[in-house]
């Protein structure tokens, strides 16, 4: 049973890597997990979700103000870029980089539109990660070992 | 975790147990880094606010080996933190950021970062951070004059080291005297830096001033850690500490010199380029920038937190000073204030303006007298090199000179500056002993002479010591001297100038052009402060100066003529 789960897990993750939702950094995270801290990845990912949500809210607020403070916007995006890089949320990260150009141009409309894009990417990676971690839990519950990921596979 | 105690010498386990402080406002990264570092067997402390990190570092003065910090943080700029840490604690700092633009990385290095990591960071990058700690230790030891220190260290930690066969990984360190240590062939992992580590000394302003005073008394040429130590009369200080600090001081001076050169090249305004920089840094911070430059050199921990960073900065490698100086010069040029705002770091002087330490108050505005010194190699008949000749744009002068010696010296109280300045300019008084000769026009700097307000002058004088380049430029100072320096003493200066070997040279000693542009915030303050930097008795100075060849490069080459 766990073999099946494991296989699903691997395939699922392979797809994520292929689509660029996650990158090698996620593999690094997996490698940090050990006996003393088996839920490490889960904890980190949770932190990421919380932090990202906070930043996205801030971004929304800043952009919806009467007079937009682009410095703040830029700082927020930078933060999001940094934190998405921590878990390997590649698409989110790339979206942040692209967002920068709207920000530089001080284009509020463009920024707002692009913010939606970022949010979408974020939700995507959030869902995928949650699914992946659920699979992991199932494997462990079934007595199996979570396979080591390989993003080049 | 590893069995190595964290607070005890990790002789056997280095680099395990390395005490790392991680500062990052991103909670996800903080957690990840903590985990990664723990996996490397390091002892990790995390902090998500820069201020907190600084407090922590200050509280536990000797509690960390290395700091890793993010560049973008809400409460404080990472670069600022970097500067503070470098100055106050003299710890290696690694910067990290998700932004890898060359300019940012450059900035990091300039501010003193020993490495710049790009996020996402892999564990393998963290594994080797111990090399920065080790490297620093080795350099510290190596910098110690006289290799006895190494011996001492060996003796001290000899038992530990020898037993484990550790020591500076076979570095060709002054280990000639390594007693029975021939473990060089042994494990070159390098001795446990912790055991080699000297007690981390906090070079406060006062301490530094004592140091400078001692150096000046001895004479830069003859300076040596043991002598300095004896003169300083600080019981708990060791020879090693002094030697290491001396090294830094020298570097600082040479850095100042470079800055001066830079300044001169900037053209009169010199500082326009620099000052903004400095300005940006803010008092004290500015210096950091310069100091940052010194990052390449040892980080002299400046313990100043406050704008008097100058002091600290001064300590930093001389190069920063040079820059600082340059900046200052420009500042001076600009500001009509009398205080010479040497580079920010020293800027203190400008800030402090009357800061005791940095007398530098040259009113550079006038024309950055300091610059003047430089150009003239020969103080002769030039108006006090101090060139505050505001009219003249001393900075320009510097251009000529190549080196502007870190004026630090000048900074010290330029009170006597008049002397110094005149020294150079000596033009009048012929006291100038052949410019080439030692006589740094400034030597007259008679520190002792309370030049009237000429603080600047003295500094100017100091700086003018342009190595090699004839002080011709300095001469230009003539006109200024009076204006700059408290003007009144110009006459006296001249006399004085030649009377005493320009300490400045000594001060500037670092081989860098004794830029009159004392702008370098460095030295002036810290050293000058209470110390009469130019305590050099004229006589001594002269002799020394000769070797220094004031405003000549040679002076600089002579070594730090630490005033």
XYZ file of C-alpha atoms in Angstrom:
716
model
C 0.000 0.000 0.000
C 2.660 2.386 0.882
C 4.428 1.503 -2.287
C 1.562 2.893 -4.192
C 1.487 5.914 -2.056
C 5.128 6.363 -2.507
C 4.809 6.100 -6.204
C 2.048 8.640 -6.270
C 4.127 10.870 -4.149
C 7.040 10.692 -6.477
C 4.974 11.292 -9.524
C 3.204 14.144 -7.993
C 6.375 15.822 -7.009
C 7.895 15.159 -10.399
C 5.041 16.996 -11.996
C 5.514 19.898 -9.654
C 9.129 20.192 -10.545
C 8.408 19.875 -14.179
C 5.851 22.606 -14.079
C 8.145 24.811 -12.183
C 5.913 25.067 -9.186
C 8.686 23.876 -6.975
C 12.406 23.808 -7.491
C 15.515 22.247 -6.021
C 15.249 24.260 -2.866
C 12.352 22.116 -1.826
C 14.561 19.098 -2.118
C 17.046 20.789 0.168
C 14.310 21.220 2.686
C 13.428 17.607 2.516
C 16.999 16.721 3.239
C 16.920 18.732 6.387
C 14.278 16.576 7.844
C 15.578 14.126 10.333
C 14.570 12.078 13.258
C 14.840 14.857 15.700
C 12.508 16.906 13.602
C 10.331 14.845 11.334
C 7.820 17.590 10.806
C 10.381 20.058 9.751
C 9.139 20.514 6.238
C 5.608 20.866 7.412
C 6.616 23.530 9.889
C 8.575 25.482 7.384
C 5.856 25.330 4.813
C 3.322 26.490 7.367
C 5.509 29.425 8.239
C 5.766 30.239 4.586
C 2.017 30.219 4.180
C 1.490 32.512 7.091
C 4.157 34.926 6.104
C 3.130 35.032 2.481
C -0.453 35.672 3.346
C 0.602 38.547 5.480
C 2.748 40.021 2.767
C 0.053 39.618 0.143
C -2.408 41.408 2.356
C 0.043 44.193 2.875
C 0.595 44.435 -0.826
C -3.080 44.697 -1.446
C -3.492 47.395 1.104
C -0.571 49.398 -0.109
C -1.695 49.261 -3.682
C -5.201 50.271 -2.803
C -4.235 53.375 -1.024
C -4.946 56.780 -2.388
C -1.402 57.543 -3.076
C 0.570 54.431 -3.525
C 3.876 54.203 -1.830
C 5.870 52.301 -4.357
C 8.811 51.934 -2.123
C 6.699 49.982 0.229
C 5.281 47.953 -2.568
C 8.730 47.168 -3.745
C 9.834 46.190 -0.290
C 6.869 43.889 0.110
C 7.454 42.192 -3.161
C 11.054 41.777 -2.256
C 10.029 40.108 0.941
C 7.739 37.768 -0.862
C 10.429 36.974 -3.319
C 12.750 36.087 -0.502
C 10.348 33.908 1.325
C 9.187 32.086 -1.761
C 12.775 31.293 -2.505
C 13.054 29.674 0.884
C 10.841 26.775 0.059
C 11.411 26.716 -3.624
C 8.164 28.230 -4.799
C 9.604 29.013 -8.153
C 6.585 30.374 -9.932
C 5.742 32.709 -7.133
C 9.272 33.919 -7.143
C 9.290 34.537 -10.870
C 6.019 36.359 -10.604
C 7.578 38.638 -8.035
C 10.451 39.388 -10.313
C 8.083 40.271 -13.125
C 6.007 42.354 -10.805
C 8.988 44.515 -10.157
C 8.834 46.054 -13.555
C 5.309 47.275 -12.964
C 6.418 48.612 -9.708
C 9.341 50.431 -11.208
C 7.089 51.966 -13.766
C 4.845 53.042 -10.931
C 1.957 51.620 -12.773
C -0.757 51.071 -10.198
C -3.117 49.405 -12.601
C -0.491 47.074 -13.814
C 0.558 46.317 -10.296
C -2.911 45.475 -9.177
C -3.444 43.226 -12.088
C -0.191 41.515 -11.575
C -0.858 41.151 -7.937
C -3.710 38.913 -8.881
C -1.276 36.856 -10.832
C 0.992 36.499 -7.875
C -1.874 35.519 -5.676
C -2.854 32.851 -8.102
C 0.597 31.414 -8.179
C 0.726 31.466 -4.466
C -2.554 29.632 -4.117
C -1.398 27.115 -6.624
C 1.756 26.275 -4.774
C -0.124 26.262 -1.519
C -2.572 23.696 -2.736
C 0.057 21.552 -4.295
C 2.216 21.596 -1.247
C -0.637 20.746 0.988
C -1.482 17.815 -1.219
C 2.102 16.673 -1.280
C 2.454 16.854 2.439
C -0.747 14.992 2.877
C 0.641 12.227 0.779
C 3.693 12.170 2.939
C 1.612 11.806 6.009
C -0.263 8.964 4.471
C 2.924 7.183 3.617
C 4.224 7.547 7.103
C 0.910 6.481 8.526
C 1.069 3.402 6.394
C 4.423 2.621 7.876
C 6.398 3.603 4.852
C 9.295 5.892 4.319
C 8.902 9.083 2.389
C 10.982 8.780 -0.732
C 13.767 11.207 -1.323
C 12.855 13.692 -3.947
C 14.847 14.419 -6.968
C 13.998 17.487 -8.880
C 15.840 16.379 -11.908
C 13.841 13.375 -12.418
C 25.134 17.968 19.345
C 28.731 17.812 19.323
C 30.491 17.392 22.500
C 32.434 20.514 22.171
C 31.412 22.937 24.717
C 30.397 26.117 23.251
C 32.006 28.338 25.574
C 35.071 26.373 26.035
C 37.822 26.181 23.586
C 36.796 24.045 20.846
C 40.144 22.819 20.293
C 39.204 19.484 19.209
C 36.184 20.147 17.276
C 36.637 23.228 15.278
C 34.758 24.195 13.361
C 32.075 22.409 15.198
C 30.490 24.493 17.823
C 31.067 27.649 15.888
C 28.815 30.244 17.394
C 26.708 31.760 14.716
C 24.220 34.558 14.992
C 21.640 34.631 12.229
C 19.656 37.762 11.604
C 16.746 37.737 9.186
C 13.296 39.190 9.280
C 11.913 36.353 7.186
C 10.702 33.702 9.603
C 10.829 30.947 7.052
C 14.449 31.580 6.251
C 15.326 31.980 9.843
C 14.009 28.559 10.565
C 15.656 26.978 7.600
C 18.999 28.556 8.283
C 18.858 27.558 11.875
C 18.261 24.006 10.875
C 20.976 24.000 8.281
C 23.519 25.473 10.617
C 22.644 23.044 13.322
C 23.215 20.285 10.875
C 26.682 21.647 10.394
C 27.195 21.281 14.077
C 27.255 24.947 14.722
C 25.787 26.652 17.678
C 23.036 28.835 16.360
C 21.251 31.858 17.719
C 18.550 33.466 15.672
C 17.215 36.964 15.639
C 14.664 38.538 13.446
C 15.436 42.131 14.201
C 18.684 43.886 13.556
C 18.440 45.953 16.679
C 17.955 42.917 18.755
C 20.912 41.338 17.138
C 23.092 44.293 17.943
C 21.952 44.294 21.515
C 22.660 40.653 21.758
C 26.091 41.082 20.335
C 26.867 43.879 22.697
C 25.613 41.968 25.638
C 27.646 38.961 24.899
C 30.743 40.605 23.734
C 32.606 37.509 23.123
C 29.683 35.268 22.579
C 29.711 34.812 18.856
C 32.145 33.897 16.209
C 30.347 34.983 13.127
C 27.222 36.798 12.083
C 25.019 36.049 9.114
C 22.568 38.725 8.220
C 20.047 39.500 5.574
C 20.405 42.705 3.666
C 16.827 43.850 3.707
C 15.355 44.204 7.099
C 12.604 46.440 8.265
C 14.184 48.021 11.272
C 17.681 48.570 10.072
C 19.540 48.309 6.857
C 21.629 45.198 6.760
C 24.615 47.173 5.652
C 24.375 49.346 8.646
C 24.266 46.399 10.885
C 27.234 45.077 9.077
C 29.161 48.172 9.746
C 28.297 48.217 13.363
C 29.301 44.695 13.869
C 32.525 45.148 12.051
C 33.394 48.191 13.997
C 32.287 47.283 17.398
C 32.832 43.663 17.559
C 35.154 42.980 14.767
C 33.362 39.813 13.842
C 33.188 38.418 10.362
C 29.811 39.105 8.829
C 28.191 37.294 5.974
C 25.443 39.047 4.083
C 22.606 37.295 2.347
C 19.933 38.391 0.016
C 17.618 37.207 -2.637
C 18.922 40.052 -4.699
C 22.177 39.312 -6.346
C 22.817 42.446 -8.269
C 26.445 43.234 -8.589
C 26.010 46.638 -7.100
C 24.502 45.176 -4.003
C 27.177 42.635 -3.628
C 29.732 45.332 -4.134
C 28.117 47.387 -1.464
C 28.243 44.481 0.854
C 31.885 43.982 0.330
C 32.524 47.641 0.686
C 30.811 47.669 3.977
C 32.959 44.917 5.201
C 31.101 41.737 4.519
C 33.379 38.810 4.285
C 30.966 37.013 2.040
C 27.682 37.567 0.260
C 25.319 34.655 -0.198
C 22.432 34.556 -2.565
C 19.162 33.084 -1.538
C 18.153 30.364 -1.827
C 21.066 29.222 0.243
C 22.176 25.665 0.164
C 23.593 23.891 3.059
C 26.913 23.347 1.456
C 27.408 27.070 1.368
C 26.929 27.244 5.068
C 29.206 24.430 5.845
C 32.267 26.414 5.078
C 31.541 29.647 6.786
C 33.991 28.713 9.473
C 36.748 29.635 7.073
C 35.992 33.284 7.609
C 36.419 32.949 11.286
C 39.574 31.039 10.927
C 40.989 33.356 8.388
C 40.402 36.292 10.572
C 42.117 34.677 13.432
C 45.078 33.772 11.427
C 45.405 37.245 10.131
C 45.138 38.652 13.522
C 47.886 36.574 14.742
C 49.961 37.103 11.768
C 49.568 40.747 11.996
C 51.028 40.814 15.265
C 54.350 42.196 15.041
C 57.091 40.113 16.065
C 56.262 36.649 15.853
C 56.564 36.183 19.409
C 52.961 36.480 19.671
C 52.587 33.348 17.867
C 54.872 31.783 20.270
C 52.975 33.154 23.073
C 49.892 31.808 21.705
C 51.438 28.570 21.134
C 52.585 28.494 24.617
C 49.350 29.555 25.895
C 47.322 27.197 24.031
C 50.209 25.155 23.198
C 49.233 22.296 25.267
C 45.891 22.093 23.682
C 47.075 22.718 20.288
C 49.997 20.541 20.369
C 48.150 17.775 21.837
C 45.719 17.885 19.113
C 48.195 18.704 16.601
C 46.309 21.702 15.656
C 47.392 25.072 14.917
C 47.211 27.384 12.178
C 46.867 25.034 9.498
C 50.348 25.057 8.472
C 50.291 28.611 7.640
C 53.608 30.048 7.100
C 52.741 32.192 9.906
C 55.314 33.608 11.914
C 55.577 30.259 13.170
C 59.156 30.133 12.855
C 59.284 30.243 16.426
C 56.863 27.639 16.847
C 58.219 25.650 19.501
C 57.852 22.125 19.195
C 55.176 22.655 17.005
C 56.026 21.120 14.118
C 52.730 19.807 13.691
C 52.575 21.698 10.642
C 52.682 18.522 8.855
C 50.072 17.301 11.107
C 46.572 17.930 10.743
C 46.356 21.112 8.929
C 42.898 21.612 9.852
C 44.259 24.459 11.633
C 44.468 24.917 15.206
C 41.404 25.630 16.942
C 40.962 29.233 16.358
C 39.349 29.547 19.603
C 42.432 28.685 21.405
C 44.447 30.858 19.215
C 42.054 33.543 19.679
C 43.274 36.313 21.683
C 40.989 37.801 24.107
C 38.850 40.040 22.140
C 39.773 43.474 23.072
C 37.375 46.240 22.756
C 39.212 49.198 21.477
C 37.332 52.016 22.975
C 38.057 55.537 22.135
C 40.026 56.038 25.232
C 42.026 52.979 24.694
C 42.691 53.873 21.181
C 43.779 57.287 22.142
C 46.195 55.865 24.572
C 47.430 53.716 21.849
C 47.922 56.533 19.464
C 49.529 58.606 22.062
C 51.949 55.891 22.787
C 52.704 55.420 19.184
C 53.308 59.048 18.748
C 55.549 59.172 21.674
C 57.603 56.349 20.504
C 57.694 57.552 17.031
C 56.159 55.764 14.253
C 59.328 54.529 12.964
C 60.335 52.867 16.041
C 57.020 51.720 17.079
C 56.529 48.233 18.222
C 53.866 46.472 20.175
C 55.939 45.982 23.208
C 56.890 49.590 23.438
C 53.411 50.712 22.876
C 52.144 48.365 25.448
C 54.575 49.606 27.989
C 53.657 53.146 27.340
C 50.012 52.608 27.384
C 50.053 51.283 30.813
C 46.995 49.199 30.470
C 47.556 46.155 32.559
C 45.138 43.829 31.015
C 46.179 44.493 27.485
C 48.504 42.057 25.859
C 51.194 42.524 23.368
C 49.211 40.633 20.875
C 46.317 42.922 21.253
C 48.495 45.865 20.614
C 50.268 44.325 17.717
C 47.070 43.450 16.053
C 45.693 46.862 16.629
C 48.828 48.407 15.314
C 48.431 46.506 12.171
C 44.962 47.718 11.756
C 46.012 51.195 12.420
C 48.543 50.998 9.748
C 46.061 49.699 7.341
C 43.781 52.399 8.310
C 46.326 54.979 7.606
C 47.096 53.613 4.266
C 43.484 53.509 3.520
C 43.145 57.071 4.401
C 45.841 57.794 2.125
C 44.101 56.153 -0.653
C 41.074 58.061 0.107
C 42.957 61.166 0.010
C 44.229 60.326 -3.262
C 40.838 59.638 -4.330
C 39.800 62.881 -3.054
C 42.304 64.762 -4.805
C 41.380 63.158 -7.923
C 37.967 64.215 -7.371
C 39.182 67.552 -7.766
C 38.788 70.159 -5.326
C 35.453 69.179 -4.465
C 36.645 65.913 -3.651
C 34.201 65.194 -1.449
C 31.372 65.763 -3.544
C 31.589 62.238 -4.436
C 32.545 61.016 -1.221
C 30.700 63.073 1.021
C 27.433 62.157 -0.279
C 28.410 58.776 0.427
C 29.357 59.547 3.745
C 26.547 61.703 4.233
C 24.336 59.002 3.361
C 25.816 56.932 5.881
C 25.097 59.471 8.293
C 27.412 60.472 10.885
C 29.414 57.761 11.831
C 27.900 55.718 9.281
C 29.686 57.424 6.686
C 32.689 56.237 8.139
C 31.370 52.912 7.991
C 31.381 53.086 4.404
C 34.852 53.884 4.338
C 35.403 51.367 6.798
C 33.619 49.032 4.783
C 36.155 49.458 2.283
C 38.484 48.419 4.680
C 36.644 45.373 5.001
C 39.271 43.924 3.033
C 41.510 44.773 5.710
C 41.049 43.918 9.082
C 38.105 45.140 10.666
C 39.124 47.301 13.280
C 36.463 47.265 15.653
C 35.530 50.593 16.361
C 33.683 50.722 19.349
C 31.871 53.663 18.680
C 28.401 53.390 18.205
C 27.710 56.877 18.005
C 28.648 59.033 15.246
C 31.996 59.054 16.541
C 32.456 56.157 14.530
C 35.213 57.889 13.214
C 37.161 56.551 15.828
C 36.218 53.219 15.159
C 36.581 53.681 11.698
C 39.777 55.081 11.996
C 40.731 51.963 13.300
C 39.513 50.214 10.469
C 41.926 49.725 7.916
C 43.621 52.692 6.796
C 42.046 52.502 3.540
C 38.795 53.449 4.778
C 40.393 56.352 6.067
C 41.721 57.312 2.895
C 38.341 57.332 1.611
C 37.063 58.917 4.522
C 39.543 61.467 4.145
C 38.728 62.066 0.727
C 35.252 62.427 1.652
C 36.158 64.663 4.304
C 38.179 66.730 2.226
C 35.415 67.222 0.025
C 33.309 67.886 2.890
C 35.627 70.284 4.137
C 35.791 71.950 0.998
C 32.229 72.192 0.998
C 31.379 72.994 4.312
C 32.561 76.106 5.441
C 32.437 74.875 8.829
C 35.639 74.710 10.314
C 35.356 71.310 11.413
C 36.837 69.092 9.079
C 34.454 66.608 8.463
C 36.563 63.995 7.469
C 34.971 61.245 6.187
C 32.255 60.329 7.957
C 33.726 57.816 9.885
C 35.668 60.251 11.365
C 33.198 62.466 10.499
C 32.750 62.589 13.802
C 34.966 65.303 13.744
C 32.736 67.086 11.615
C 29.901 66.044 13.568
C 31.628 66.246 16.617
C 33.072 69.268 15.416
C 34.626 70.043 18.368
C 34.958 66.559 19.215
C 37.948 66.333 21.066
C 39.179 63.599 19.166
C 39.044 64.813 15.872
C 40.256 68.047 15.703
C 40.281 67.860 12.252
C 38.042 70.465 12.041
C 39.607 71.907 9.265
C 37.492 74.181 7.690
C 37.921 72.406 4.726
C 35.397 74.284 3.312
C 37.911 76.659 2.615
C 39.716 74.586 0.556
C 40.387 71.575 2.285
C 43.602 72.370 3.434
C 44.510 68.945 3.853
C 44.829 68.554 0.380
C 47.289 70.946 0.362
C 49.622 69.081 2.075
C 49.826 66.562 -0.154
C 50.851 68.077 -3.126
C 53.638 69.554 -1.607
C 56.149 67.362 -0.816
C 58.045 70.029 0.334
C 56.520 71.937 2.833
C 58.699 74.537 2.030
C 57.580 77.752 1.846
C 54.264 76.814 1.252
C 51.799 78.244 3.307
C 50.816 75.996 5.918
C 50.043 73.014 4.213
C 47.119 72.896 6.003
C 46.194 74.544 3.161
C 43.141 75.417 4.360
C 43.484 77.719 2.012
C 40.168 77.737 1.341
C 40.754 79.617 -1.538
C 42.768 77.169 -2.947
C 40.954 74.165 -3.034
C 43.182 71.974 -1.372
C 41.508 69.073 -2.611
C 42.850 69.775 -5.844
C 46.052 69.553 -4.500
C 45.668 66.287 -3.566
C 45.128 65.255 -6.801
C 48.474 65.850 -7.421
C 49.564 63.929 -4.756
C 48.942 60.617 -5.153
C 48.691 59.653 -1.897
C 47.051 61.408 0.513
C 48.077 60.120 3.564
C 45.434 59.510 5.820
C 45.175 62.520 7.514
C 44.243 60.994 10.437
C 46.870 62.366 12.084
C 45.778 65.608 11.428
C 42.700 64.981 12.909
C 43.900 64.744 16.119
C 43.719 67.821 17.280
C 44.625 70.116 14.958
C 44.926 72.519 17.399
C 48.342 72.656 16.777
C 47.695 72.406 13.402
C 48.898 75.616 12.587
C 52.067 74.145 13.003
C 51.490 71.350 10.975
C 50.200 73.209 8.331
C 52.754 75.480 8.132
C 54.958 72.927 8.097
C 54.273 72.202 4.862
C 53.974 75.333 3.595
C 56.915 75.933 5.223
C 57.503 77.814 2.405
C 58.032 80.591 4.440
C 60.108 79.445 6.958
C 62.440 77.529 5.362
C 62.273 75.329 8.144
C 61.433 72.947 5.850
C 64.079 70.680 5.851
C 64.141 69.390 2.499
C 60.778 68.352 1.901
C 61.851 65.200 0.735
C 63.417 64.680 3.856
C 61.484 63.661 6.363
C 60.110 66.676 7.066
C 56.661 66.428 6.652
C 55.648 69.812 6.593
C 53.441 68.888 9.096
C 55.723 67.625 11.394
C 55.547 70.786 12.759
C 52.331 69.971 13.508
C 53.472 70.439 16.686
C 50.832 69.027 18.100
C 51.551 70.464 21.134
C 51.098 73.696 19.755
C 47.793 74.688 20.357
C 47.347 76.140 17.213
C 44.709 78.285 17.437
C 41.873 76.780 16.078
C 43.876 75.636 13.437
C 42.903 72.340 14.052
C 42.338 71.993 10.659
C 45.583 73.108 9.960
C 47.251 70.561 11.749
C 45.347 68.134 10.036
C 46.000 69.675 6.918
C 49.474 69.566 7.618
C 49.234 66.117 8.362
C 47.847 65.242 5.312
C 49.831 67.165 3.229
C 52.333 64.763 3.636
C 52.080 63.510 0.369
C 54.414 60.959 -0.216
C 56.266 61.351 -3.177
C 54.418 64.035 -4.580
C 56.106 67.076 -3.778
C 54.141 69.087 -1.691
C 54.064 71.561 -4.132
C 50.560 71.436 -3.792
C 50.790 71.807 -0.326
C 52.325 74.913 -0.898
C 49.329 76.213 -2.160
C 48.253 75.891 1.141
C 49.976 78.862 1.911
C 47.341 81.127 1.238
C 45.067 79.236 3.167
C 46.876 78.446 6.074
C 46.106 81.527 7.617
C 42.630 81.437 6.748
C 42.240 78.010 7.553
C 44.114 77.496 10.382
C 43.301 79.711 12.828
C 45.089 81.892 10.743
C 46.857 83.384 13.322
C 49.305 81.025 13.938
C 50.274 80.670 10.504
C 53.380 82.303 11.208
C 53.995 80.299 14.097
C 53.224 77.389 12.172
C 55.767 77.760 9.863
C 58.154 77.896 12.471
C 56.752 75.066 14.094
C 56.418 73.130 11.139
C 59.860 72.567 10.862
C 60.600 72.301 14.334
C 59.009 69.141 14.801
C 58.952 66.376 12.593
C 55.666 66.295 11.351
C 54.015 63.793 13.276
C 51.592 63.711 10.789
C 53.841 61.988 8.684
C 54.184 59.591 11.245
C 50.630 59.461 11.619
C 49.996 59.150 8.150
C 52.774 56.947 8.210
C 50.912 54.336 6.788
C 52.601 55.130 3.850
C 49.743 56.679 2.394
C 50.165 60.078 1.408
C 49.989 62.059 4.351
C 47.201 63.567 2.910
C 46.763 66.705 4.398
C 43.385 66.079 3.932
C 42.974 65.033 7.111
C 39.664 64.391 6.155
C 40.010 60.983 7.064
C 37.882 60.700 9.900
C 39.865 58.100 11.094
C 42.585 58.708 13.212
C 41.931 62.140 13.876
C 39.398 61.476 16.292
C 40.138 58.402 17.893
C 43.577 59.081 18.224
C 43.628 62.608 18.495
C 41.024 62.883 20.898
C 42.586 63.411 24.070
C 45.855 62.400 23.011
C 48.046 64.866 21.674
C 48.606 63.109 18.586
C 51.390 64.966 17.656
C 53.047 64.463 20.684
C 55.873 63.790 18.696
C 58.412 65.857 19.931
C 59.664 67.665 17.165
C 62.913 66.078 17.447
C 61.781 62.683 17.277
C 59.632 63.458 14.521
C 62.161 64.982 12.528
C 64.245 62.072 12.621
C 61.510 59.958 11.859
C 60.142 62.159 9.457
C 63.134 62.146 7.505
C 62.723 58.654 6.964
C 59.254 59.275 6.258
C 59.967 61.794 3.846
C 57.178 63.721 4.432
C 54.760 64.057 1.941
C 56.624 61.639 0.174
C 55.525 58.367 -0.431
C 58.360 57.046 1.336
C 56.891 58.318 4.343
C 54.136 56.214 3.847
C 56.223 53.450 3.012
C 58.049 53.883 6.073
C 55.299 52.456 7.739
C 52.752 53.900 9.745
C 54.071 56.747 11.290
C 51.549 56.694 13.762
C 51.353 59.885 15.248
